[in-house]
């Protein structure tokens, strides 16, 4: 019943050492699994009583559409992340979600949430922590759009994704596989695709990082951290829920 | 022991009808109260093991400072809001908090949180909901900076604040008291104070809204909603936690 492959387990374990019964409590989320292909929205802005998911495999993006037809990508989600948990709690989806790659996800409803909270207040705190990390990511994106120049934005973005992927074992200090296009980066970072292309070339020529053929390679991690003023503190893990 | 004046009670009651024991559980937060004057930070970015608070009276702002000395205001908090809950969970403050007006706040620690979660899973869900609303506000701010023009940003900002204040009885459809300066608006919305001034004049001359002498007045609420493409859905309340 317990699926050690579940990346949510890896993620929440970074916050608190989970007991066997807590792992079992989470393990019961492990069905039904659903697969979504590219082109099928998981959730549409404005939808009532949407379902939330835990992402097991693949990447998705969350976005909001404006009347003008422009879209703002709010964030990308990677394995172990909640999808649409905020929309579930708010009863109306405040954003849309679409797969970047084919994905596998597990449904999670309000009843499941309340059951988990009943079974373990520590799991509730761990889930609050996971939501807090999601919140911190959006705050960093806000600072990027408001105050960081193009090169700082792009560097910060790739470092942060790396830190998030590392928690679930999908990145090392050297880099990670990344299925995003330059158009995705443009819509997330408020830059044009042409501008993104120029910044990526600059990062490569200065031997800081390379993003090519679906792979991010950190050529000079420390200098990149310095340029981006990247602070891993908001990705901090280490047992805040240990009583 | 139960303080019906506690605006957090009003806020969480919008999410779920609280039982007497749930109200008592929350009521036990009601000491010690602390007062902070303007000029005293409640929390500084990077601080370890910071305390979180529930804001009972007054306004605060959350911000991040950049190496350049520029600051990005992430959000303003009003009575009933959590302050630094994310920082408490992340163990390191990911932003700074300073009072906009003299404030009264109640401390809240990890032990309090875990106790509340133990006593009531529904309260845990209500608190997740409150955090979700905070998250939705930051997402909207992100969309504003990324995709909304100056007049849409300012209109959206004042409508959203109004919706949040209404939940705790501090606003009506006509308007509300607002202690913010044009410099606050500028740092939050990524515009210059001069630009903010010009937009406010335009809103006033077109008889949409007036912000003067610490008071926001909606002169034409419906048209303002239309211009801002303001959607109250993410402020939706109404009992998602009713089992």
Tab-separated table of C-alpha atoms in Angstrom, chain B residues 56 72 79 87 109 111 136 166 193 209:
chain	number	residue	atom	x	y	z
B	56	UNK	CA	-5.679	42.120	15.359
B	72	UNK	CA	9.596	45.148	-3.536
B	79	UNK	CA	-6.697	42.644	10.604
B	87	UNK	CA	8.421	32.098	7.597
B	109	UNK	CA	4.238	29.420	17.392
B	111	UNK	CA	3.429	24.342	19.055
B	136	UNK	CA	-3.984	33.906	-4.526
B	166	UNK	CA	-15.019	43.379	3.876
B	193	UNK	CA	5.033	57.560	-7.203
B	209	UNK	CA	-12.849	55.910	-7.460
